[in-house]
Coordinates of C-alpha atoms and ligand atoms in Angstrom, one line a residue:
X1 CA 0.0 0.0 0.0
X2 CA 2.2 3.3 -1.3
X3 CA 1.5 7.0 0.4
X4 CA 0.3 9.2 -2.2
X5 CA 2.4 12.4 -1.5
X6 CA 0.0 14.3 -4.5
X7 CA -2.3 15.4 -1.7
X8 CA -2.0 18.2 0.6
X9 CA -1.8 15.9 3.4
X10 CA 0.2 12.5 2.3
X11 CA -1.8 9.2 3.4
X12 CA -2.2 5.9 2.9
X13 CA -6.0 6.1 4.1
X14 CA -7.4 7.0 0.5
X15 CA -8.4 10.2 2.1
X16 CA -9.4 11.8 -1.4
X17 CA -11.6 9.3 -1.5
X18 CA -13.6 10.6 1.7
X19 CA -13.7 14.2 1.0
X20 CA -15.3 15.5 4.6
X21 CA -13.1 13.8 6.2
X22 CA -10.1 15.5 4.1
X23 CA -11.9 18.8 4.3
X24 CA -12.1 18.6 8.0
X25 CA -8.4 17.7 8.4
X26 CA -7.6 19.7 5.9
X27 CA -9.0 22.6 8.1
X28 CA -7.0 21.2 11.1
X29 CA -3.7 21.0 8.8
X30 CA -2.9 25.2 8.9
X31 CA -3.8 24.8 13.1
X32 CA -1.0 22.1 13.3
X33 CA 1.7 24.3 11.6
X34 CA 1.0 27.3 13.4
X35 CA 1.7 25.4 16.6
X36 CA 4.3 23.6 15.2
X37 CA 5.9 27.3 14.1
X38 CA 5.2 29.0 17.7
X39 CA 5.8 25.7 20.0
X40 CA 8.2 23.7 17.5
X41 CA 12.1 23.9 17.1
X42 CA 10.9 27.6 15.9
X43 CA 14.7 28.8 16.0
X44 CA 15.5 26.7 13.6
X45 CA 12.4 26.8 10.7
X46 CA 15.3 27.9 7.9
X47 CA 17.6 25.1 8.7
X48 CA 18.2 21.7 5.9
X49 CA 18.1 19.4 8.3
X50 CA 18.8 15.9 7.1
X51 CA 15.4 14.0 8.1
X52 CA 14.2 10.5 6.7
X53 CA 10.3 10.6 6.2
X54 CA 8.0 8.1 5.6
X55 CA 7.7 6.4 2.2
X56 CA 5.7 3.1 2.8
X57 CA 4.5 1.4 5.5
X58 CA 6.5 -2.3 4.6
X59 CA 9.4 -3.7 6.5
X60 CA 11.1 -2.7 3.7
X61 CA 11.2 0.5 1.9
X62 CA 9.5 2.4 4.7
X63 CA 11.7 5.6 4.9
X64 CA 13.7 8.3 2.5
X65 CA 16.2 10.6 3.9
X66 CA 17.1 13.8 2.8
X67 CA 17.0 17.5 3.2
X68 CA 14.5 19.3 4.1
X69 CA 13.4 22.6 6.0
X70 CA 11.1 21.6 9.6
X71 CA 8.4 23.7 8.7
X72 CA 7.8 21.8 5.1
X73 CA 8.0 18.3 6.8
X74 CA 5.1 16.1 4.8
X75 CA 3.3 15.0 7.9
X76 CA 0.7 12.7 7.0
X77 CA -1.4 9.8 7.9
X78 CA 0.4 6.2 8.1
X79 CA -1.7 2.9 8.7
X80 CA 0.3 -0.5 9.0
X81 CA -1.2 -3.1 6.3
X82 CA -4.4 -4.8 7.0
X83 CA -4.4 -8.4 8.4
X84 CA -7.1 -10.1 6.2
X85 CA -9.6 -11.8 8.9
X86 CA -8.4 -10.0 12.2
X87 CA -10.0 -11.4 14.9
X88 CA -10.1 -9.2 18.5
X89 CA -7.2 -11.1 20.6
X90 CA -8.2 -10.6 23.9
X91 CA -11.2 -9.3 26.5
X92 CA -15.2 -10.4 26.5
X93 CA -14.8 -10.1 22.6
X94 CA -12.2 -12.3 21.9
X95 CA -12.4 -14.2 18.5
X96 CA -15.0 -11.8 17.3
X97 CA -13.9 -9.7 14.1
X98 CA -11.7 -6.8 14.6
X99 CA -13.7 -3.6 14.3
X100 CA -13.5 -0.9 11.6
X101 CA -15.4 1.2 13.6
X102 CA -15.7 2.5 17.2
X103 CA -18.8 0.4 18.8
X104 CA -21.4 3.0 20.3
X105 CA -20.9 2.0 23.7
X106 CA -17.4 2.1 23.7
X107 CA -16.7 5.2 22.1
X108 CA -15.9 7.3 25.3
X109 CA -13.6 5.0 26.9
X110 CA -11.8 4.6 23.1
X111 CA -12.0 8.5 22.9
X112 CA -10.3 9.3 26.2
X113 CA -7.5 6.7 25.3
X114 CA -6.7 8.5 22.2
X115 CA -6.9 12.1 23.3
X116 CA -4.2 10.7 26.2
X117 CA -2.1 9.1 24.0
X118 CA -2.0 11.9 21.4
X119 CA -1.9 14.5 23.7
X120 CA 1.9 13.7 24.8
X121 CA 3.4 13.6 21.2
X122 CA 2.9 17.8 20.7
X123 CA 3.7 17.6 24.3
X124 CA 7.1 16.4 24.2
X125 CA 7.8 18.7 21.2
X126 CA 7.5 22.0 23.3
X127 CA 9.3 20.7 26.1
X128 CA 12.3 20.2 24.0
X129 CA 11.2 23.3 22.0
X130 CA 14.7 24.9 22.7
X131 CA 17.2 22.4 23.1
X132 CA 18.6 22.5 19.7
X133 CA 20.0 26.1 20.8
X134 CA 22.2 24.0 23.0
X135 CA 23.4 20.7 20.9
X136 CA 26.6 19.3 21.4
X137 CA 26.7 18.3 17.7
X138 CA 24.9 18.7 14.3
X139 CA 24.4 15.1 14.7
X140 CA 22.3 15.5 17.9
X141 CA 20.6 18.5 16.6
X142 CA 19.4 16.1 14.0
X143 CA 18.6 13.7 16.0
X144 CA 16.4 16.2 18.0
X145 CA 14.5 17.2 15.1
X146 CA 13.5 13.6 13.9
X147 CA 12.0 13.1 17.2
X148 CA 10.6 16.2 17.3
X149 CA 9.1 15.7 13.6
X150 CA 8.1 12.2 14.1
X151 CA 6.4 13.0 17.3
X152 CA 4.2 15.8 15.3
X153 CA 3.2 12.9 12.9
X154 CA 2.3 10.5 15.7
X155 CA 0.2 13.3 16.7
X156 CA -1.3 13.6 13.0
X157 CA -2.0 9.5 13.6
X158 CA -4.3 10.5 16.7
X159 CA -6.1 13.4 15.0
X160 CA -6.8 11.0 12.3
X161 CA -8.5 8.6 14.5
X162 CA -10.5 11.7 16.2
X163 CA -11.4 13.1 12.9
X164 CA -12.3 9.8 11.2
X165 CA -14.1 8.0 14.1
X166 CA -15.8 10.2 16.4
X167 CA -17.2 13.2 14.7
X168 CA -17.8 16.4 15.8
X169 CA -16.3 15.5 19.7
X170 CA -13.4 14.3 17.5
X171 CA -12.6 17.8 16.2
X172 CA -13.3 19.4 19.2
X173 CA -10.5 17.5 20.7
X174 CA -7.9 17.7 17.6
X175 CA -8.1 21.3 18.3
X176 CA -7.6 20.8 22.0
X177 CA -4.7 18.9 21.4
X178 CA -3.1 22.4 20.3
X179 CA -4.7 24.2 23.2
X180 CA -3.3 22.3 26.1
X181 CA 0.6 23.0 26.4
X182 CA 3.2 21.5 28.2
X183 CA 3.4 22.8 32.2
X184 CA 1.3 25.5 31.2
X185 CA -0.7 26.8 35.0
X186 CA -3.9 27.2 33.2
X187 CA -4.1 24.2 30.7
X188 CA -1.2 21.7 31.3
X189 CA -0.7 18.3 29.2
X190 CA -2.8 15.6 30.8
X191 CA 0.1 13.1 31.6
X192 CA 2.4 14.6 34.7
X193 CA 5.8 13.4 32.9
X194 CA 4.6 15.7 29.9
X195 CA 4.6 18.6 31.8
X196 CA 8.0 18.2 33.3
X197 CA 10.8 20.5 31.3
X198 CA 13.9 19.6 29.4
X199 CA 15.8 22.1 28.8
X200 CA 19.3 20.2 28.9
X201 CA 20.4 17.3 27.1
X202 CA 20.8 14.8 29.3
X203 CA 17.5 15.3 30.5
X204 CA 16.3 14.5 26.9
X205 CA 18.3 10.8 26.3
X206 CA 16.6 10.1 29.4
X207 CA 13.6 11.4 28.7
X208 CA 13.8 9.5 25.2
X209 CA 15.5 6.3 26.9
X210 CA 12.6 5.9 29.6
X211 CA 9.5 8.2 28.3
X212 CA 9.9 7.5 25.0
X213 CA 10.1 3.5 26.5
X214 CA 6.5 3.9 28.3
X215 CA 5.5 4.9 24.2
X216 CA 6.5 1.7 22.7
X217 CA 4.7 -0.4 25.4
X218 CA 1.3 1.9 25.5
X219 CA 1.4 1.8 21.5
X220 CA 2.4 -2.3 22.1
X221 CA -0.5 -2.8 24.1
X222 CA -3.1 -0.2 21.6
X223 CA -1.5 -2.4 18.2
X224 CA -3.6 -5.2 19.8
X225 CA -6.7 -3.2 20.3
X226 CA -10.4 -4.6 19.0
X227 CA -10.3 -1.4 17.0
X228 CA -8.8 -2.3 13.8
X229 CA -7.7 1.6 12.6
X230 CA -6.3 2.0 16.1
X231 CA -4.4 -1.2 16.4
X232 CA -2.5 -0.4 12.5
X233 CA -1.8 3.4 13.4
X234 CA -0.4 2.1 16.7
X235 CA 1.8 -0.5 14.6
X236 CA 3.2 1.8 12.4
X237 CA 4.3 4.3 15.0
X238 CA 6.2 1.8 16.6
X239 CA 8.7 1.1 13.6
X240 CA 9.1 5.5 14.2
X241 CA 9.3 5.0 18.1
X242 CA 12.4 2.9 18.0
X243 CA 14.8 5.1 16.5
X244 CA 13.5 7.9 19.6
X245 CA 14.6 4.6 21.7
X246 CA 17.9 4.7 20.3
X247 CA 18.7 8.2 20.6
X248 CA 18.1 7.8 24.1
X249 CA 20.0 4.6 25.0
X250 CA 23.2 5.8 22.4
X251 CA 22.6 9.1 23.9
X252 CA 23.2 8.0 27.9
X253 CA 25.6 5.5 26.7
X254 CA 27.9 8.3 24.8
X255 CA 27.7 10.4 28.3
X256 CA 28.8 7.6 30.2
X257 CA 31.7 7.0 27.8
X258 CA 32.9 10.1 27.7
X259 CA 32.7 10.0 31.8
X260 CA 34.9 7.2 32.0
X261 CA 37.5 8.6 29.9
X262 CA 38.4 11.4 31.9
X263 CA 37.8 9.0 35.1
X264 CA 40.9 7.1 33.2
X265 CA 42.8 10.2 32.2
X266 CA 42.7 11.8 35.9
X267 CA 42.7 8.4 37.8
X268 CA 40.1 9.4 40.1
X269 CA 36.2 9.1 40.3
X270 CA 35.9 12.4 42.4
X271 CA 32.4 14.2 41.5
X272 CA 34.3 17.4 41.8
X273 CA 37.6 16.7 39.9
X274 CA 35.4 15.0 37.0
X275 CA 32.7 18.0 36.9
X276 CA 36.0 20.2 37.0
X277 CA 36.4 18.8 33.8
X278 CA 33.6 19.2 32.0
X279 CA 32.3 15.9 32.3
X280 CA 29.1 14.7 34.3
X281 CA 30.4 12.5 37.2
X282 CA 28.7 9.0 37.4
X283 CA 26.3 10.0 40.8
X284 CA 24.8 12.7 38.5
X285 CA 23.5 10.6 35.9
X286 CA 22.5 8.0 38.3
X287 CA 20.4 10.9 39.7
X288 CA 18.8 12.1 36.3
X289 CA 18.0 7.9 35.9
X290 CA 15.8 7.8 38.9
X291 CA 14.0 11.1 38.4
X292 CA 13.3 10.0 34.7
X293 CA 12.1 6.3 35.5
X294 CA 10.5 7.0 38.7
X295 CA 8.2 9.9 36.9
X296 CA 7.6 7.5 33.5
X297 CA 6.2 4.3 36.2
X298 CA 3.5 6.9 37.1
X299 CA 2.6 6.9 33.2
X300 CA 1.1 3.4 33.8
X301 CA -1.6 4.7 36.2
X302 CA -2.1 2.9 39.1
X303 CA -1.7 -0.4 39.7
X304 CA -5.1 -1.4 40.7
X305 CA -7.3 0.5 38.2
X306 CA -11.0 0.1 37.0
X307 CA -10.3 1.8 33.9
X308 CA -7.6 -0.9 33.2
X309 CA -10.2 -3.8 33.5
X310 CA -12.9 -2.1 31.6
X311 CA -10.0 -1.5 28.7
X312 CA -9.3 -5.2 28.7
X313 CA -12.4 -6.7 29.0
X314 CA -14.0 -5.0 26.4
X315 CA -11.3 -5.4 23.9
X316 CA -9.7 -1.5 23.5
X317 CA -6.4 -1.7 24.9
X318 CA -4.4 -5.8 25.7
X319 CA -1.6 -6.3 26.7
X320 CA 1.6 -5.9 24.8
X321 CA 2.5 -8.9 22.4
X322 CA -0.8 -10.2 23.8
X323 CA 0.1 -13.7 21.7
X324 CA 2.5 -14.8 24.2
X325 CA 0.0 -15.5 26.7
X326 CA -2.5 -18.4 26.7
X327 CA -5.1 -16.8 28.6
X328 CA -6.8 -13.7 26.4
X329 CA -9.8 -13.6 28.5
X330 CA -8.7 -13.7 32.3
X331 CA -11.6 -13.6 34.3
X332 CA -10.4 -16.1 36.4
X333 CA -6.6 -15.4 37.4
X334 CA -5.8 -13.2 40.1
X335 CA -2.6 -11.7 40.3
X336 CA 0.2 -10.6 43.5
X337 CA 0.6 -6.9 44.4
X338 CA 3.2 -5.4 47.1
X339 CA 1.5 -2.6 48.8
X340 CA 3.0 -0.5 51.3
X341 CA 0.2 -2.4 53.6
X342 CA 2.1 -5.9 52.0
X343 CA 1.0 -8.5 49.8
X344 CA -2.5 -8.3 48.6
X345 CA -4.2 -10.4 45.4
X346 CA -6.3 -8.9 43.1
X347 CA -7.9 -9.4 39.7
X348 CA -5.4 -9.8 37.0
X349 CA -8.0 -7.7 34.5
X350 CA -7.6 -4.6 37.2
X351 CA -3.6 -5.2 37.5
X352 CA -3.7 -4.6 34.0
X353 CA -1.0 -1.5 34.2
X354 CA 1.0 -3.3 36.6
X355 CA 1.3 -5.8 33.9
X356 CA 2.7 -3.6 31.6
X357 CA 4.5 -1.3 33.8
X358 CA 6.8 -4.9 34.8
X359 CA 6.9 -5.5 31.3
X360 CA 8.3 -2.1 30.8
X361 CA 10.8 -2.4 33.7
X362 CA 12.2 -5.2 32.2
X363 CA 13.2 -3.4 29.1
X364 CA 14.5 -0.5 30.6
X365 CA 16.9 -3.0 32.4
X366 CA 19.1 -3.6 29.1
X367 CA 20.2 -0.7 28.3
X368 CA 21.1 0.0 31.7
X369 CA 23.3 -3.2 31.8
X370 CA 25.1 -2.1 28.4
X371 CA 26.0 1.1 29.9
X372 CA 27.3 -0.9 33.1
X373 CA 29.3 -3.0 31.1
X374 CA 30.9 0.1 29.9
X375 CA 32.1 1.4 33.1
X376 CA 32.7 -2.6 34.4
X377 CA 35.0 -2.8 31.0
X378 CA 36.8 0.7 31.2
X379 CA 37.9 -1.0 35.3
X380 CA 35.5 1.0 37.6
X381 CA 33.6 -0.7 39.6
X382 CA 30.4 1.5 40.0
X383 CA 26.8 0.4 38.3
X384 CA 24.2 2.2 37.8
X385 CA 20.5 0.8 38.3
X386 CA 17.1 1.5 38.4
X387 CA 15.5 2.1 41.7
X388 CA 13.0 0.6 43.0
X389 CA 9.3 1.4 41.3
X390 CA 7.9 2.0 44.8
X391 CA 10.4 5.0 45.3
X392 CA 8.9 8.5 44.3
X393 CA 6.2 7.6 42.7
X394 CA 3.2 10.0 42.7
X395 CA 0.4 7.8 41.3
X396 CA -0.9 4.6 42.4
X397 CA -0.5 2.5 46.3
X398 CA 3.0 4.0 46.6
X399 CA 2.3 7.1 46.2
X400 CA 2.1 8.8 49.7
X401 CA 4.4 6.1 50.9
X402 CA 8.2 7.4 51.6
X403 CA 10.8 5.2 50.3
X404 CA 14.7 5.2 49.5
X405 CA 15.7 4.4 46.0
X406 CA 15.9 0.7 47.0
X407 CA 12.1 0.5 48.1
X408 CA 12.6 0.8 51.9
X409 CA 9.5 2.7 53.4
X410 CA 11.2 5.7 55.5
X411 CA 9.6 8.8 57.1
X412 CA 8.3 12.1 55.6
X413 CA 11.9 14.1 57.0
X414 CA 14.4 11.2 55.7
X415 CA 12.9 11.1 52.4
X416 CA 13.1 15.0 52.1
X417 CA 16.4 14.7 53.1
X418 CA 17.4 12.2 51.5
X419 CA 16.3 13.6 47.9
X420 CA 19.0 15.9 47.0
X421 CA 21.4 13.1 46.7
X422 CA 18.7 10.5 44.6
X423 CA 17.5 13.1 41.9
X424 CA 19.4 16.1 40.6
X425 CA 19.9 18.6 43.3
X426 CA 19.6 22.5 41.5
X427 CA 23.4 22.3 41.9
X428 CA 23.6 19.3 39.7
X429 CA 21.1 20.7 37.4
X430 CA 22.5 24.2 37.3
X431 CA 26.3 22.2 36.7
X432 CA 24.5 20.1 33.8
X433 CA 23.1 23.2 32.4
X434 CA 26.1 25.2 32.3
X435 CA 27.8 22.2 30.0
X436 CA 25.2 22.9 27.6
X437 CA 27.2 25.1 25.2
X438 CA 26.2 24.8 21.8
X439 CA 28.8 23.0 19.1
X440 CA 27.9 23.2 15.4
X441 CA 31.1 22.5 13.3
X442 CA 30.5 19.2 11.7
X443 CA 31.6 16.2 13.6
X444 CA 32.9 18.4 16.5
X445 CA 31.3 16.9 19.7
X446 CA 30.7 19.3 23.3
X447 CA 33.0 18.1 25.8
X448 CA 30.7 15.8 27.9
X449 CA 29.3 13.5 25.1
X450 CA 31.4 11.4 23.4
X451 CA 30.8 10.9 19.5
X452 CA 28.6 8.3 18.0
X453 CA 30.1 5.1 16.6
X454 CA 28.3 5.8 13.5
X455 CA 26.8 8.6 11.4
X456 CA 23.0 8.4 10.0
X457 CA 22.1 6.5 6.8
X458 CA 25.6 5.2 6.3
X459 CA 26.9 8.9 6.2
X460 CA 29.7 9.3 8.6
X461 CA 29.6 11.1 11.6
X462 CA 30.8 14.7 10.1
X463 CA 28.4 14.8 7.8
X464 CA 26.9 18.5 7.8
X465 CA 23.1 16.7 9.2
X466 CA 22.1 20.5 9.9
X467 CA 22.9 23.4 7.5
X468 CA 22.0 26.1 9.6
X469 CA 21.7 28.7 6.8
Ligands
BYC1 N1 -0.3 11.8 35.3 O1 -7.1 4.2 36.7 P1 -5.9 4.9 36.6 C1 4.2 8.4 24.5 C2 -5.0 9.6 35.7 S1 4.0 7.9 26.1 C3 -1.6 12.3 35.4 O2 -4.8 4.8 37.6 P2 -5.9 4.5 33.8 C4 5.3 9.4 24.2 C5 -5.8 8.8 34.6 O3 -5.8 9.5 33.4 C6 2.5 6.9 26.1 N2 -2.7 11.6 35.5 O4 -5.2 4.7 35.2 C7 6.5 9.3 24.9 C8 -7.2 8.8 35.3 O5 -7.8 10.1 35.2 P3 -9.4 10.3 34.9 C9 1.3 7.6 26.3 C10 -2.6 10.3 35.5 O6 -7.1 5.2 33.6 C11 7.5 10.2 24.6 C12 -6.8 8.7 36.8 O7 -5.5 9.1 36.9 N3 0.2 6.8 26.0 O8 3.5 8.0 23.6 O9 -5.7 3.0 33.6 C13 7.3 11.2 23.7 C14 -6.9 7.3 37.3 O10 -6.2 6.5 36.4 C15 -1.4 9.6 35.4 C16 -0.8 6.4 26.9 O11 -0.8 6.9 28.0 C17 -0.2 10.4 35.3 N4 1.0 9.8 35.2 O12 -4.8 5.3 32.9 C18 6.1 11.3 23.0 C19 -1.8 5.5 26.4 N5 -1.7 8.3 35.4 O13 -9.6 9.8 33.5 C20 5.1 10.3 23.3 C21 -3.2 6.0 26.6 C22 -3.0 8.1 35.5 O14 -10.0 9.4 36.0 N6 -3.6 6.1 28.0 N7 -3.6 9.3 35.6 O15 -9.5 11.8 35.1 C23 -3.9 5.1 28.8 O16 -3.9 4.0 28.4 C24 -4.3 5.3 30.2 O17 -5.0 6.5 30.2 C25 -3.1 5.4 31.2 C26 -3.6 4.9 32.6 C27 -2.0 4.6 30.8 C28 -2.7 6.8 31.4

């Protein structure tokens, strides 16, 4: 199925073939680029910036790179291929034919799922709306603006969905998506993480290493919804989310590389005599780990959850790669939480997000041991590691419950404390922040990032990815 990039917005959804549908969006289309020109990477709407954009949604052939200028990016609407016969893979409805449209009584549970999920993707865009006026390389920089593209068409995939299944309430909330903004007093992004701000770059490979990480498995479990559009728009944002994935965990990985060089080069692992150096010391991006994690765990909402069940049962959101499981339906099966009051067993349908909140842990793990391997290989014998998810969490049974990074419940005054030294204290941010000095000569790196292994697209890594003009 080819994109026909003849039309003012590029699909694979024979939109011309619906024309209120294309005329609504259509109307939404000059909304989306004003936002994208006052929230976007605004300082940078004359740059060529070496981007790959969709071509076709097969394993194959699915992306072109080349240069282009931000503001003439061809976002469009992207569907995976159909499954002939899909069948609905878990819930009440399993077995039953996939939908092709939203059921009546489902639609505002389906419609508050959507707005959610497409509410963080302008989201994330205006909270790294200035960090390309700090890159440490052109590389980065165009690493920052394929996110930051790619996040504005995931949020073109949501508006679709509003547009073409839900009317006139649809609309209403495509334009909301624009009205909201990220940690603004009045109308703040619904997710808590989404409202958090990154203005420095390690803040953003975490940000992209964990937050980005909760993406893959919310679209993971949303590619198995009943809802047939859903699941397909959710697929094909998932080939885009792994390269956000990879920015992050190269990202962390090049800070901790270039750590452990001058650690080798001055013999020591003094925070101070590293940081004298222009490098971030070890403890720092431990810290920065745990703030990022801890506040992408509350993403999953809370561990016992109503909504969760309701999502499950009737066949809108499963579980991600729901085929590994032989159960579909659970009714039956209970499942084990820890609660700050201990050990308590509930429904496995309401302990949906603690599901996929475990399954997420589990991937965040892997990266973290590559990185560790680093500094276990370069002979120090620090590790970094995710805290516990009952520390600082601020949704769900561990929420008002006080606990050191390694879970152990502590009171009100030890935890205050105690958190200068387990997330960035505004020393370490202001230290991190004053290492963001912007580098732009092609293949030149700032002095706390090491360079990448490898350029984009086979290009090597002084390639000119940015031409600032
Ligand atoms: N902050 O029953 P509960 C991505 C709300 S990231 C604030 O515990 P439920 C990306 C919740 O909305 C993936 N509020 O949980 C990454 C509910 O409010 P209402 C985003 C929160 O309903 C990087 C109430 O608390 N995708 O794509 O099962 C860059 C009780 O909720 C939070 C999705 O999230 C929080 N952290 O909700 C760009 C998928 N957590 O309705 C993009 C769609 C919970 O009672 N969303 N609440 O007022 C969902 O599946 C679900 O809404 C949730 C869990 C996962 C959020």
């Amino acid at each position: 199925m080819s994109i026909d990039y003849t039309t003012k917005i590029p699909n694979n959804v024979d939109l011309a073939n619906d024309r209120t549908l294309q005329r609504a969006l259509e109307h939404w289309q000059p909304k989306f680029l004003d936002w994208w020109r006052e929230m976007g990477p605004n300082a940078f709407s004359s740059a060529d910036v070496y981007l790959r954009t969709a071509t076709g949604v097969d394993a194959q052939g699915w992306a072109t790179y080349g240069s282009v200028k931000m503001p003439d990016y061809r976002w469009g609407i992207f569907l995976a291929e159909p499954v002939a016969g899909r069948t609905i893979g878990f819930g009440d409805n399993f077995g039953q034919p996939a939908w092709q449209q939203v059921p009546g009584e489902l639609r505002s549970q389906f419609r508050r799922i959507i707005v959610t999920q497409g509410d963080t993707e302008p989201a994330s865009v205006e909270q790294q709306h200035l960090l390309g006026l700090t890159c440490p390389s052109l590389y980065d920089l165009r690493n920052l603006f394929q996110v930051n593209v790619e996040e504005g068409r995931h949020l073109w995939a949501m508006v679709y969905l509003l547009h073409a299944c839900f009317g006139r309430d649809g609309r209403e909330e495509a334009e909301e998506m624009l009205a909201r903004h990220s940690g603004d007093a009045d109308k703040p992004r619904i997710l808590g993480t989404f409202n958090e701000p990154i203005n420095d770059w390690l803040s953003f490979f975490m940000f992209t290493y964990f937050t980005d990480r909760d993406g893959k498995f919310q679209l993971k479990s949303l590619a198995e919804s009943g809802l047939d559009p859903l699941a397909r728009t959710c697929r094909f944002m998932l080939t885009e989310e792994a390269h956000h994935m990879f920015v992050g965990e190269t990202g962390v990985g090049r800070v901790v590389k270039r750590t452990l060089e001058v650690m080798k080069e001055l013999g020591t692992d003094d925070p101070a005599a590293i940081r004298a150096q222009g490098a971030v010391d070890l403890p720092t991006i431990q810290c920065y780990m745990n703030f990022w994690f801890t506040s992408s765990l509350d993403l999953f909402g809370s561990e016992v959850s109503s909504n969760a069940a309701s999502s499950f049962a009737n066949g809108i959101k499963g579980r991600p790669d729901e085929a590994q499981y032989q159960d579909h339906v659970c009714n039956e099966a209970s499942y084990e939480l820890g609660t700050p009051q201990g050990k308590e067993a509930v429904s496995l349908r309401n302990a949906m997000n603690e599901v996929l909140r475990n399954a997420y842990i589990k991937d965040c793990e892997i990266g973290v041991k590559r990185w560790n391997m680093q500094i276990s290989r370069a002979g120090f014998d620090f590790q970094l590691g995710l805290p516990s998810p009952r520390f600082r969490r601020a949704i769900g049974a561990w929420a008002n419950a006080p606990t050191d990074p390694q879970g152990r419940s502590i009171s009100g005054d030890e935890f205050e404390r105690g958190m200068p030294g387990w997330i960035p204290s505004q020393d370490d941010r202001a230290f991190v922040m004053s290492l963001m000095q912007r580098v732009v000569e092609p293949g030149k790196m700032a002095g706390w990032i090491a360079p990448p292994d490898r350029g984009i697209n086979n290009l090597p890594v002084d390639y000119e990815y940015v031409k600032l003009n």
